[in-house]
CSV table of C-alpha atoms in Angstrom, one decimal:
chain,number,residue,atom,x,y,z
A,221,UNK,CA,-22.2,50.8,-72.3
A,222,UNK,CA,-21.4,51.3,-68.6
A,223,UNK,CA,-25.1,51.1,-67.6
A,224,UNK,CA,-25.6,47.9,-69.6
A,225,UNK,CA,-22.5,46.4,-68.0
A,226,UNK,CA,-23.8,47.2,-64.6
A,227,UNK,CA,-27.1,45.5,-65.3
A,228,UNK,CA,-25.3,42.4,-66.7
A,229,UNK,CA,-23.0,42.3,-63.7
A,230,UNK,CA,-25.9,42.3,-61.2
A,231,UNK,CA,-27.9,39.7,-63.0
A,232,UNK,CA,-25.0,37.3,-63.7
A,233,UNK,CA,-23.3,37.5,-60.3
A,234,UNK,CA,-26.2,37.5,-57.9
A,235,UNK,CA,-29.1,36.1,-59.9
A,236,UNK,CA,-31.8,34.6,-57.6
A,237,UNK,CA,-30.2,35.9,-54.5
A,238,UNK,CA,-31.3,39.4,-55.4
A,239,UNK,CA,-34.8,38.4,-56.5
A,240,UNK,CA,-36.3,37.4,-53.2
A,241,UNK,CA,-35.3,40.7,-51.3
A,242,UNK,CA,-36.4,42.8,-54.3
A,243,UNK,CA,-39.8,41.1,-54.4
A,244,UNK,CA,-40.3,41.4,-50.6
A,245,UNK,CA,-39.2,45.0,-50.5
A,246,UNK,CA,-41.2,45.9,-53.5
A,247,UNK,CA,-44.2,44.4,-51.8
A,248,UNK,CA,-43.5,46.4,-48.7
A,249,UNK,CA,-43.3,49.7,-50.7
A,250,UNK,CA,-46.4,48.8,-52.7
A,251,UNK,CA,-48.3,48.1,-49.5
A,252,UNK,CA,-47.3,51.4,-48.1
A,253,UNK,CA,-48.5,53.1,-51.2
A,254,UNK,CA,-51.8,51.3,-51.1
A,255,UNK,CA,-52.3,52.6,-47.5
A,256,UNK,CA,-51.9,56.2,-48.8
A,257,UNK,CA,-54.3,55.6,-51.7
A,258,UNK,CA,-56.9,53.9,-49.6
A,259,UNK,CA,-56.9,56.7,-47.0
A,260,UNK,CA,-57.2,59.4,-49.7
A,261,UNK,CA,-60.0,57.5,-51.6
A,262,UNK,CA,-62.0,56.6,-48.5
A,263,UNK,CA,-61.6,59.8,-46.5
A,264,UNK,CA,-61.1,62.3,-49.3
A,265,UNK,CA,-58.0,64.4,-50.0
A,266,UNK,CA,-57.8,67.7,-48.2
A,267,UNK,CA,-56.2,69.5,-45.3
A,268,UNK,CA,-56.9,66.5,-43.0
A,269,UNK,CA,-54.9,64.1,-45.1
A,270,UNK,CA,-52.3,66.8,-45.7
A,271,UNK,CA,-51.6,67.0,-41.9
A,272,UNK,CA,-51.7,63.2,-41.7
A,273,UNK,CA,-48.8,62.9,-44.1
A,274,UNK,CA,-46.9,65.6,-42.2
A,275,UNK,CA,-47.6,63.5,-39.0
A,276,UNK,CA,-45.9,60.5,-40.7
A,277,UNK,CA,-43.0,62.6,-41.8
A,278,UNK,CA,-42.3,64.0,-38.3
A,279,UNK,CA,-42.7,60.6,-36.6
A,280,UNK,CA,-40.1,59.2,-39.0
A,281,UNK,CA,-37.5,61.6,-37.7
A,282,UNK,CA,-35.7,59.2,-35.3
A,283,UNK,CA,-35.3,56.5,-38.0
A,284,UNK,CA,-34.3,58.8,-40.8
A,285,UNK,CA,-32.2,61.2,-38.7
A,286,UNK,CA,-30.3,58.8,-36.4
A,287,UNK,CA,-30.9,55.2,-37.5
A,288,UNK,CA,-30.4,55.6,-41.3
A,289,UNK,CA,-28.2,58.7,-41.1
A,290,UNK,CA,-25.8,57.7,-38.3
A,291,UNK,CA,-26.2,54.1,-37.2
A,292,UNK,CA,-25.9,52.4,-40.6
A,293,UNK,CA,-22.8,54.4,-41.8
A,294,UNK,CA,-21.1,53.5,-38.5
A,295,UNK,CA,-22.0,49.8,-38.9
A,296,UNK,CA,-20.4,49.9,-42.4
A,297,UNK,CA,-17.3,51.3,-40.8
A,298,UNK,CA,-17.3,48.4,-38.3
A,299,UNK,CA,-18.1,50.6,-35.3
A,300,UNK,CA,-20.8,48.4,-33.9
A,301,UNK,CA,-20.6,49.7,-30.3
A,302,UNK,CA,-21.0,53.3,-31.4
A,303,UNK,CA,-23.9,52.3,-33.7
A,304,UNK,CA,-25.6,50.6,-30.8
A,305,UNK,CA,-25.3,53.7,-28.6
A,306,UNK,CA,-26.9,55.8,-31.3
A,307,UNK,CA,-29.7,53.2,-31.7
A,308,UNK,CA,-30.5,53.6,-28.0
A,309,UNK,CA,-30.6,57.4,-28.5
A,310,UNK,CA,-33.0,57.1,-31.4
A,311,UNK,CA,-35.4,55.1,-29.2
A,312,UNK,CA,-35.4,58.0,-26.7
A,313,UNK,CA,-36.2,60.4,-29.6
A,314,UNK,CA,-39.4,58.6,-30.6
A,315,UNK,CA,-41.7,60.1,-28.0
A,316,UNK,CA,-40.0,63.5,-28.4
A,317,UNK,CA,-40.8,63.6,-32.1
A,318,UNK,CA,-44.2,61.8,-31.9
A,319,UNK,CA,-45.9,63.8,-29.2
A,320,UNK,CA,-45.7,67.2,-30.8
A,321,UNK,CA,-46.7,65.8,-34.2
A,322,UNK,CA,-49.7,64.0,-32.8
A,323,UNK,CA,-50.8,67.1,-30.9
A,324,UNK,CA,-50.7,69.3,-34.0
A,325,UNK,CA,-52.5,66.6,-36.0
A,326,UNK,CA,-55.3,66.0,-33.5
A,327,UNK,CA,-55.8,69.8,-33.0
A,328,UNK,CA,-56.3,70.2,-36.7
A,329,UNK,CA,-58.8,67.3,-36.7
A,330,UNK,CA,-60.6,68.7,-33.7
A,331,UNK,CA,-60.2,65.3,-31.9
A,332,UNK,CA,-58.0,66.4,-29.1
A,333,UNK,CA,-59.4,63.6,-26.9
A,334,UNK,CA,-57.8,61.0,-29.1
A,335,UNK,CA,-54.3,62.6,-28.7
A,336,UNK,CA,-53.2,60.3,-25.9
A,337,UNK,CA,-54.2,57.1,-27.8
A,338,UNK,CA,-52.6,58.2,-31.0
A,339,UNK,CA,-49.4,59.2,-29.2
A,340,UNK,CA,-49.1,55.8,-27.5
A,341,UNK,CA,-49.8,53.9,-30.8
A,342,UNK,CA,-47.4,56.1,-32.7
A,343,UNK,CA,-44.6,55.7,-30.2
A,344,UNK,CA,-45.1,52.0,-30.0
A,345,UNK,CA,-45.2,51.6,-33.8
A,346,UNK,CA,-42.1,53.8,-34.4
A,347,UNK,CA,-40.2,51.9,-31.7
A,348,UNK,CA,-40.9,48.6,-33.3
A,349,UNK,CA,-39.9,49.8,-36.8
A,350,UNK,CA,-36.7,51.2,-35.3
A,351,UNK,CA,-35.8,47.8,-33.8
A,352,UNK,CA,-36.7,45.9,-37.0
A,353,UNK,CA,-34.7,48.3,-39.2
A,354,UNK,CA,-31.7,48.3,-37.0
A,355,UNK,CA,-31.7,44.5,-37.1
A,356,UNK,CA,-31.9,44.7,-40.9
A,357,UNK,CA,-29.0,47.1,-41.1
A,358,UNK,CA,-26.8,44.8,-39.1
A,359,UNK,CA,-27.6,42.0,-41.5
A,360,UNK,CA,-27.1,44.2,-44.5
A,361,UNK,CA,-23.6,44.9,-43.4
A,362,UNK,CA,-23.0,41.2,-43.5
A,363,UNK,CA,-24.3,41.1,-47.1
A,364,UNK,CA,-27.8,39.7,-46.2
A,365,UNK,CA,-30.4,42.0,-47.7
A,366,UNK,CA,-33.5,40.0,-46.8
A,367,UNK,CA,-34.2,41.2,-43.2
A,368,UNK,CA,-33.8,44.9,-44.2
A,369,UNK,CA,-36.1,44.3,-47.2
A,370,UNK,CA,-38.8,42.8,-45.0
A,371,UNK,CA,-38.5,45.2,-42.0
A,372,UNK,CA,-41.7,47.0,-42.7
A,373,UNK,CA,-43.5,44.5,-45.0
A,374,UNK,CA,-45.6,42.8,-42.3
A,375,UNK,CA,-46.4,46.2,-40.7
A,376,UNK,CA,-47.6,47.5,-44.1
A,377,UNK,CA,-49.8,44.4,-44.6
A,378,UNK,CA,-51.2,44.9,-41.1
A,379,UNK,CA,-52.1,48.5,-41.8
A,380,UNK,CA,-53.9,47.6,-45.0
A,381,UNK,CA,-55.8,44.9,-43.2
A,382,UNK,CA,-56.8,47.4,-40.5
A,383,UNK,CA,-58.1,49.9,-43.1
A,384,UNK,CA,-60.0,47.3,-45.1
A,385,UNK,CA,-61.5,45.5,-42.1
A,386,UNK,CA,-63.1,48.6,-40.8
A,387,UNK,CA,-63.2,50.7,-44.0
A,388,UNK,CA,-63.2,54.0,-42.2
A,389,UNK,CA,-64.4,57.3,-43.7
A,390,UNK,CA,-62.7,59.6,-41.3
A,391,UNK,CA,-58.9,60.3,-41.3
A,392,UNK,CA,-58.6,60.1,-37.5
A,393,UNK,CA,-60.2,56.7,-37.3
A,394,UNK,CA,-58.2,55.6,-40.3
A,395,UNK,CA,-55.0,56.6,-38.5
A,396,UNK,CA,-55.9,54.5,-35.5
A,397,UNK,CA,-56.8,51.4,-37.5
A,398,UNK,CA,-53.7,51.7,-39.6
A,399,UNK,CA,-51.4,52.0,-36.6
A,400,UNK,CA,-53.0,49.0,-34.7
A,401,UNK,CA,-52.7,46.8,-37.8
A,402,UNK,CA,-49.2,47.9,-38.4
A,403,UNK,CA,-48.2,47.2,-34.7
A,404,UNK,CA,-49.4,43.7,-34.9
A,405,UNK,CA,-47.6,43.2,-38.2
A,406,UNK,CA,-44.3,44.4,-36.9
A,407,UNK,CA,-44.6,42.3,-33.7
A,408,UNK,CA,-45.2,39.3,-35.9
A,409,UNK,CA,-42.1,40.0,-38.0
A,410,UNK,CA,-39.9,40.6,-34.9
A,411,UNK,CA,-41.0,37.3,-33.4
A,412,UNK,CA,-40.1,35.5,-36.6
A,413,UNK,CA,-36.7,37.2,-36.6
A,414,UNK,CA,-36.1,36.1,-33.0
A,415,UNK,CA,-36.7,32.4,-34.1
A,416,UNK,CA,-34.4,32.8,-37.0
A,417,UNK,CA,-31.6,34.2,-34.9
A,418,UNK,CA,-32.0,31.4,-32.4
A,419,UNK,CA,-31.7,28.9,-35.2
A,420,UNK,CA,-28.6,30.6,-36.6
A,421,UNK,CA,-27.0,30.7,-33.2
A,422,UNK,CA,-27.7,27.0,-32.8
A,423,UNK,CA,-26.1,26.3,-36.2
A,424,UNK,CA,-23.1,28.5,-35.3
A,425,UNK,CA,-22.6,26.5,-32.0
A,426,UNK,CA,-22.6,23.3,-34.0
A,427,UNK,CA,-20.3,24.8,-36.7
A,428,UNK,CA,-23.0,24.2,-39.3
A,429,UNK,CA,-23.2,25.7,-42.8
A,430,UNK,CA,-25.4,28.6,-41.7
A,431,UNK,CA,-22.8,29.9,-39.3
A,432,UNK,CA,-21.4,33.2,-40.4
A,433,UNK,CA,-19.2,35.7,-38.7
A,434,UNK,CA,-19.5,39.5,-39.4
A,435,UNK,CA,-16.1,40.4,-40.6
A,436,UNK,CA,-16.9,44.1,-41.3
A,437,UNK,CA,-14.0,46.3,-40.5
A,438,UNK,CA,-13.5,50.0,-40.9
A,439,UNK,CA,-11.8,51.0,-44.2
A,440,UNK,CA,-8.1,51.8,-43.6
A,441,UNK,CA,-8.4,55.1,-45.4
A,442,UNK,CA,-11.0,56.4,-43.0
A,443,UNK,CA,-8.9,58.0,-40.3
A,444,UNK,CA,-11.5,59.8,-38.2
A,445,UNK,CA,-12.6,58.6,-34.8
A,446,UNK,CA,-16.1,57.2,-34.4
A,447,UNK,CA,-17.1,60.3,-32.5
A,448,UNK,CA,-15.9,62.6,-35.3
A,449,UNK,CA,-17.6,60.4,-37.9
A,450,UNK,CA,-20.8,60.4,-35.9
A,451,UNK,CA,-20.8,64.2,-35.8
A,452,UNK,CA,-20.4,64.5,-39.6
A,453,UNK,CA,-23.1,61.8,-40.3
A,454,UNK,CA,-25.5,63.4,-37.9
A,455,UNK,CA,-25.0,66.9,-39.4
A,456,UNK,CA,-25.6,65.4,-42.9
A,457,UNK,CA,-28.7,63.6,-41.7
A,458,UNK,CA,-30.2,66.7,-40.1
A,459,UNK,CA,-29.5,68.9,-43.1
A,460,UNK,CA,-30.7,66.3,-45.6
A,461,UNK,CA,-33.8,65.1,-43.9
A,462,UNK,CA,-34.5,68.5,-42.5
A,463,UNK,CA,-34.3,70.0,-46.0
A,464,UNK,CA,-36.7,67.5,-47.4
A,465,UNK,CA,-39.1,67.9,-44.5
A,466,UNK,CA,-39.0,71.7,-44.9
A,467,UNK,CA,-39.8,71.5,-48.6
A,468,UNK,CA,-42.6,69.0,-47.9
A,469,UNK,CA,-44.0,71.4,-45.3
A,470,UNK,CA,-43.8,74.2,-47.9
A,471,UNK,CA,-46.0,72.1,-50.2
A,472,UNK,CA,-48.9,72.7,-47.7
A,473,UNK,CA,-48.9,76.3,-48.9
A,474,UNK,CA,-50.0,75.3,-52.4
A,475,UNK,CA,-53.5,74.2,-53.4
A,476,UNK,CA,-55.5,72.2,-50.9
A,477,UNK,CA,-54.7,68.4,-51.1
A,478,UNK,CA,-51.5,69.1,-53.1
A,479,UNK,CA,-49.5,67.9,-50.2
A,480,UNK,CA,-51.4,64.6,-50.1
A,481,UNK,CA,-50.7,64.0,-53.8
A,482,UNK,CA,-47.1,65.1,-53.4
A,483,UNK,CA,-46.8,62.6,-50.5
A,484,UNK,CA,-48.0,59.8,-52.7
A,485,UNK,CA,-45.4,60.8,-55.3
A,486,UNK,CA,-42.8,61.0,-52.6
A,487,UNK,CA,-43.8,57.5,-51.5
A,488,UNK,CA,-43.3,56.2,-55.0
A,489,UNK,CA,-39.9,57.8,-55.4
A,490,UNK,CA,-38.8,56.8,-51.9
A,491,UNK,CA,-40.2,53.3,-52.4
A,492,UNK,CA,-38.2,52.7,-55.6
A,493,UNK,CA,-35.1,54.1,-53.9
A,494,UNK,CA,-35.8,51.9,-50.9
A,495,UNK,CA,-36.1,48.7,-52.9
A,496,UNK,CA,-32.7,49.5,-54.5
A,497,UNK,CA,-31.1,50.5,-51.2
A,498,UNK,CA,-32.5,47.7,-49.1
A,499,UNK,CA,-32.6,44.8,-51.5
A,500,UNK,CA,-29.8,45.3,-54.1
A,501,UNK,CA,-27.1,47.5,-52.5
A,502,UNK,CA,-26.4,45.2,-49.5
A,503,UNK,CA,-25.0,42.7,-52.1
A,504,UNK,CA,-22.7,45.4,-53.5
A,505,UNK,CA,-21.8,47.6,-50.6
A,506,UNK,CA,-21.2,45.8,-47.3
A,507,UNK,CA,-18.6,45.4,-44.6
A,508,UNK,CA,-16.0,43.9,-46.9
A,509,UNK,CA,-16.4,46.3,-49.9
A,510,UNK,CA,-13.1,47.8,-51.0
A,511,UNK,CA,-13.8,49.5,-54.3
A,512,UNK,CA,-16.7,51.4,-56.0
A,513,UNK,CA,-16.6,50.1,-59.6
A,514,UNK,CA,-19.2,47.4,-59.6
A,515,UNK,CA,-21.7,49.3,-57.3
A,516,UNK,CA,-21.1,52.4,-59.4
A,517,UNK,CA,-22.0,50.6,-62.6
A,518,UNK,CA,-25.1,49.1,-61.2
A,519,UNK,CA,-26.3,52.3,-59.7
A,520,UNK,CA,-25.9,54.2,-63.0
A,521,UNK,CA,-27.7,51.3,-64.8
A,522,UNK,CA,-30.7,51.5,-62.4
A,523,UNK,CA,-30.9,55.3,-62.6
A,524,UNK,CA,-30.7,55.2,-66.4
A,525,UNK,CA,-33.4,52.6,-66.6
A,526,UNK,CA,-35.7,54.8,-64.5
A,527,UNK,CA,-34.9,57.8,-66.7
A,528,UNK,CA,-35.8,55.9,-69.9
A,529,UNK,CA,-39.0,54.5,-68.4
A,530,UNK,CA,-40.0,58.0,-67.3
A,531,UNK,CA,-39.3,59.5,-70.6
A,532,UNK,CA,-41.5,56.9,-72.3
A,533,UNK,CA,-44.3,57.5,-69.9
A,534,UNK,CA,-44.0,61.3,-70.3
A,535,UNK,CA,-44.2,60.9,-74.1
A,536,UNK,CA,-47.4,58.9,-73.8
A,537,UNK,CA,-48.9,61.3,-71.3
A,538,UNK,CA,-48.0,64.2,-73.7
A,539,UNK,CA,-50.0,62.6,-76.4
A,540,UNK,CA,-53.1,61.5,-74.5
A,541,UNK,CA,-53.2,64.4,-71.9
A,542,UNK,CA,-51.3,67.6,-72.2
A,543,UNK,CA,-47.7,69.0,-72.4
A,544,UNK,CA,-48.1,70.2,-68.8
A,545,UNK,CA,-48.8,66.7,-67.5
A,546,UNK,CA,-45.8,65.4,-69.5
A,547,UNK,CA,-43.6,68.1,-68.0
A,548,UNK,CA,-44.8,67.0,-64.5
A,549,UNK,CA,-43.8,63.4,-65.3
A,550,UNK,CA,-40.4,64.4,-66.5
A,551,UNK,CA,-39.7,66.3,-63.3
A,552,UNK,CA,-40.9,63.3,-61.3
A,553,UNK,CA,-38.6,61.2,-63.5
A,554,UNK,CA,-35.6,63.5,-62.7
A,555,UNK,CA,-36.4,63.2,-59.0
A,556,UNK,CA,-36.7,59.4,-59.2
A,557,UNK,CA,-33.4,59.1,-61.2
A,558,UNK,CA,-31.4,61.3,-58.8
A,559,UNK,CA,-32.9,59.6,-55.8
A,560,UNK,CA,-31.8,56.2,-57.0
A,561,UNK,CA,-28.4,57.5,-57.9
A,562,UNK,CA,-28.0,59.2,-54.5
A,563,UNK,CA,-28.8,55.9,-52.8
A,564,UNK,CA,-25.9,54.1,-54.4
A,565,UNK,CA,-23.4,57.0,-54.1
A,566,UNK,CA,-24.3,57.7,-50.5
A,567,UNK,CA,-23.9,54.0,-49.6
A,568,UNK,CA,-20.5,53.9,-51.3
A,569,UNK,CA,-19.4,57.2,-49.6
A,570,UNK,CA,-20.4,55.7,-46.2
A,571,UNK,CA,-18.1,52.7,-46.7
A,572,UNK,CA,-15.2,54.1,-48.7
A,573,UNK,CA,-14.8,57.9,-48.0
A,574,UNK,CA,-14.0,59.9,-44.9
A,575,UNK,CA,-17.1,61.0,-43.0
A,576,UNK,CA,-16.1,64.7,-43.6
A,577,UNK,CA,-17.3,64.5,-47.2
A,578,UNK,CA,-20.7,64.9,-45.6
A,579,UNK,CA,-20.0,68.6,-45.7
A,580,UNK,CA,-21.1,68.6,-49.4
A,581,UNK,CA,-24.8,67.5,-48.7
A,582,UNK,CA,-24.9,69.7,-45.7
A,583,UNK,CA,-24.1,72.8,-47.7
A,584,UNK,CA,-26.3,71.6,-50.6
A,585,UNK,CA,-29.3,71.2,-48.3
A,586,UNK,CA,-28.9,74.6,-46.7
A,587,UNK,CA,-28.5,76.4,-50.1
A,588,UNK,CA,-31.5,74.6,-51.7
A,589,UNK,CA,-33.7,75.4,-48.7
A,590,UNK,CA,-32.7,79.0,-48.7
A,591,UNK,CA,-33.4,79.3,-52.4
A,592,UNK,CA,-36.8,77.8,-52.1
A,593,UNK,CA,-37.6,79.8,-49.0
A,594,UNK,CA,-36.7,83.0,-50.9
A,595,UNK,CA,-39.0,82.0,-53.9
A,596,UNK,CA,-41.8,81.3,-51.4
A,597,UNK,CA,-41.3,84.7,-49.8
A,598,UNK,CA,-41.8,86.5,-53.1
A,599,UNK,CA,-44.8,84.3,-54.2
A,600,UNK,CA,-42.9,82.5,-56.9
A,601,UNK,CA,-43.2,79.0,-55.3
A,602,UNK,CA,-44.9,76.4,-57.4
A,603,UNK,CA,-45.1,72.6,-57.9
A,604,UNK,CA,-42.3,72.9,-60.5
A,605,UNK,CA,-40.1,74.8,-58.1
A,606,UNK,CA,-40.8,72.2,-55.4
A,607,UNK,CA,-39.8,69.3,-57.7
A,608,UNK,CA,-36.7,71.0,-58.9
A,609,UNK,CA,-35.7,71.5,-55.3
A,610,UNK,CA,-36.1,67.8,-54.5
A,611,UNK,CA,-34.0,67.0,-57.6
A,612,UNK,CA,-31.3,69.3,-56.4
A,613,UNK,CA,-31.3,67.9,-52.8
A,614,UNK,CA,-30.5,64.4,-54.1
A,615,UNK,CA,-28.6,65.2,-57.3
A,616,UNK,CA,-25.9,67.7,-56.3
A,617,UNK,CA,-24.5,65.8,-53.3
A,618,UNK,CA,-24.6,62.4,-55.1
A,619,UNK,CA,-22.7,63.8,-58.0
A,620,UNK,CA,-20.0,65.2,-55.6
A,621,UNK,CA,-19.8,61.8,-54.0
A,622,UNK,CA,-19.4,60.1,-57.4
A,623,UNK,CA,-16.5,62.5,-58.3
A,624,UNK,CA,-14.8,61.8,-54.9
A,625,UNK,CA,-15.2,58.1,-55.6
A,626,UNK,CA,-13.4,58.5,-59.0
A,627,UNK,CA,-16.6,57.8,-60.9
A,628,UNK,CA,-16.3,60.9,-63.0
A,629,UNK,CA,-17.9,59.6,-66.2
A,630,UNK,CA,-20.8,58.3,-64.1
A,631,UNK,CA,-21.2,61.7,-62.4
A,632,UNK,CA,-21.1,63.5,-65.8
A,633,UNK,CA,-23.8,61.2,-67.2
A,634,UNK,CA,-26.0,61.7,-64.2
A,635,UNK,CA,-25.6,65.5,-64.2
A,636,UNK,CA,-26.4,65.8,-67.9
A,637,UNK,CA,-29.4,63.5,-67.6
A,638,UNK,CA,-30.9,65.2,-64.5
A,639,UNK,CA,-30.3,68.7,-66.0
A,640,UNK,CA,-31.9,67.8,-69.3
A,641,UNK,CA,-35.0,66.2,-67.7
A,642,UNK,CA,-35.5,69.1,-65.3
A,643,UNK,CA,-35.1,71.9,-68.0
A,644,UNK,CA,-37.5,70.2,-70.4
A,645,UNK,CA,-39.9,69.3,-67.6
A,646,UNK,CA,-40.0,72.9,-66.3
A,647,UNK,CA,-40.4,74.3,-69.8
A,648,UNK,CA,-43.4,72.0,-70.5
A,649,UNK,CA,-45.0,72.3,-67.1
A,650,UNK,CA,-44.7,76.1,-66.9
A,651,UNK,CA,-44.7,78.1,-63.7
A,652,UNK,CA,-48.2,78.2,-62.4
A,653,UNK,CA,-50.5,76.7,-59.8
A,654,UNK,CA,-51.2,73.1,-59.4
């Protein structure tokens, strides 16, 4: 009943306003997935593509760690100056994270002479994405989801164009063409946004209908200073993203090419969560949000819909393929469901709860990583263990947030659903090699 009410609430209240950002962001996520698939199909899956996906993960550190993890929560609190300072710091982090990742990648490829070119392209692209995403976050706090939804859309299209135009068969060349295309795409988007801002400023000066003022203010119940809040958010971001990156790195110890396929699955899960976070949540959680009821209902509805869809797919796979494959789909469904739920609960926590509640995901990430590391050390690490670890990373902290937000029924439903999917998935999948 609650999930159905959330779906009706979203459709009736926002209607077409949600449709455009959802379509654009879905196109962006789909374009990113197509890049991965094309690279694997044309260059072949193996250690080379495995290290390429690790390169992408490491070069995303400034955006995931600082921009998403610190700047956006601060913007939701109304701390625009502190968020701007952290944005500048994330720009400085780009070369520090890109250079070592490119060095490892090119050394594995044996193309060390291309390291400088790849580093320059990677730094430039990462910097452009940071600027576009920060601009999108500022608009999302105002309740406008479109700029954030479109932040990487043109870059993804450019990357696909680069791959298709030259149809490379070597991962190193594929990386260069993707980056060049993506850079031109992001520049195009930023130029368009500059014209839009100029038009809006002109309308504001004339007092026209497009003039809007950001009235986001920090919630009264949040008593910490911006410096204290920044520390908590940074700690949570390091623990959360670091935990996920550690588990992704562990995947390289499984069968060759497993990391490539896992990265595709991660792109699908992250893409769906990204569509929800970037296109729907800004309408529900923004600078003027004062309660969690509506956003909580919609989040549970979206998570439940993903669960039911995954169960249906798993049942079909079990009939036409095998129980093991059905178990894999159920574990992926649990991961998808908890990822969507975590997106909503985390956004609400940023806006409505003190920053110190970030202690919950920090502890969760450390415990999960230690558990998985122990299993790896005793040769009990498998795809099933990896997927359960990803479910725990998102699920435990989001349920704690839901309880703190007084959404106890929602938290209980999520916990029961994720636990059931995981237990059945593991039992069907077994504990073996990929």
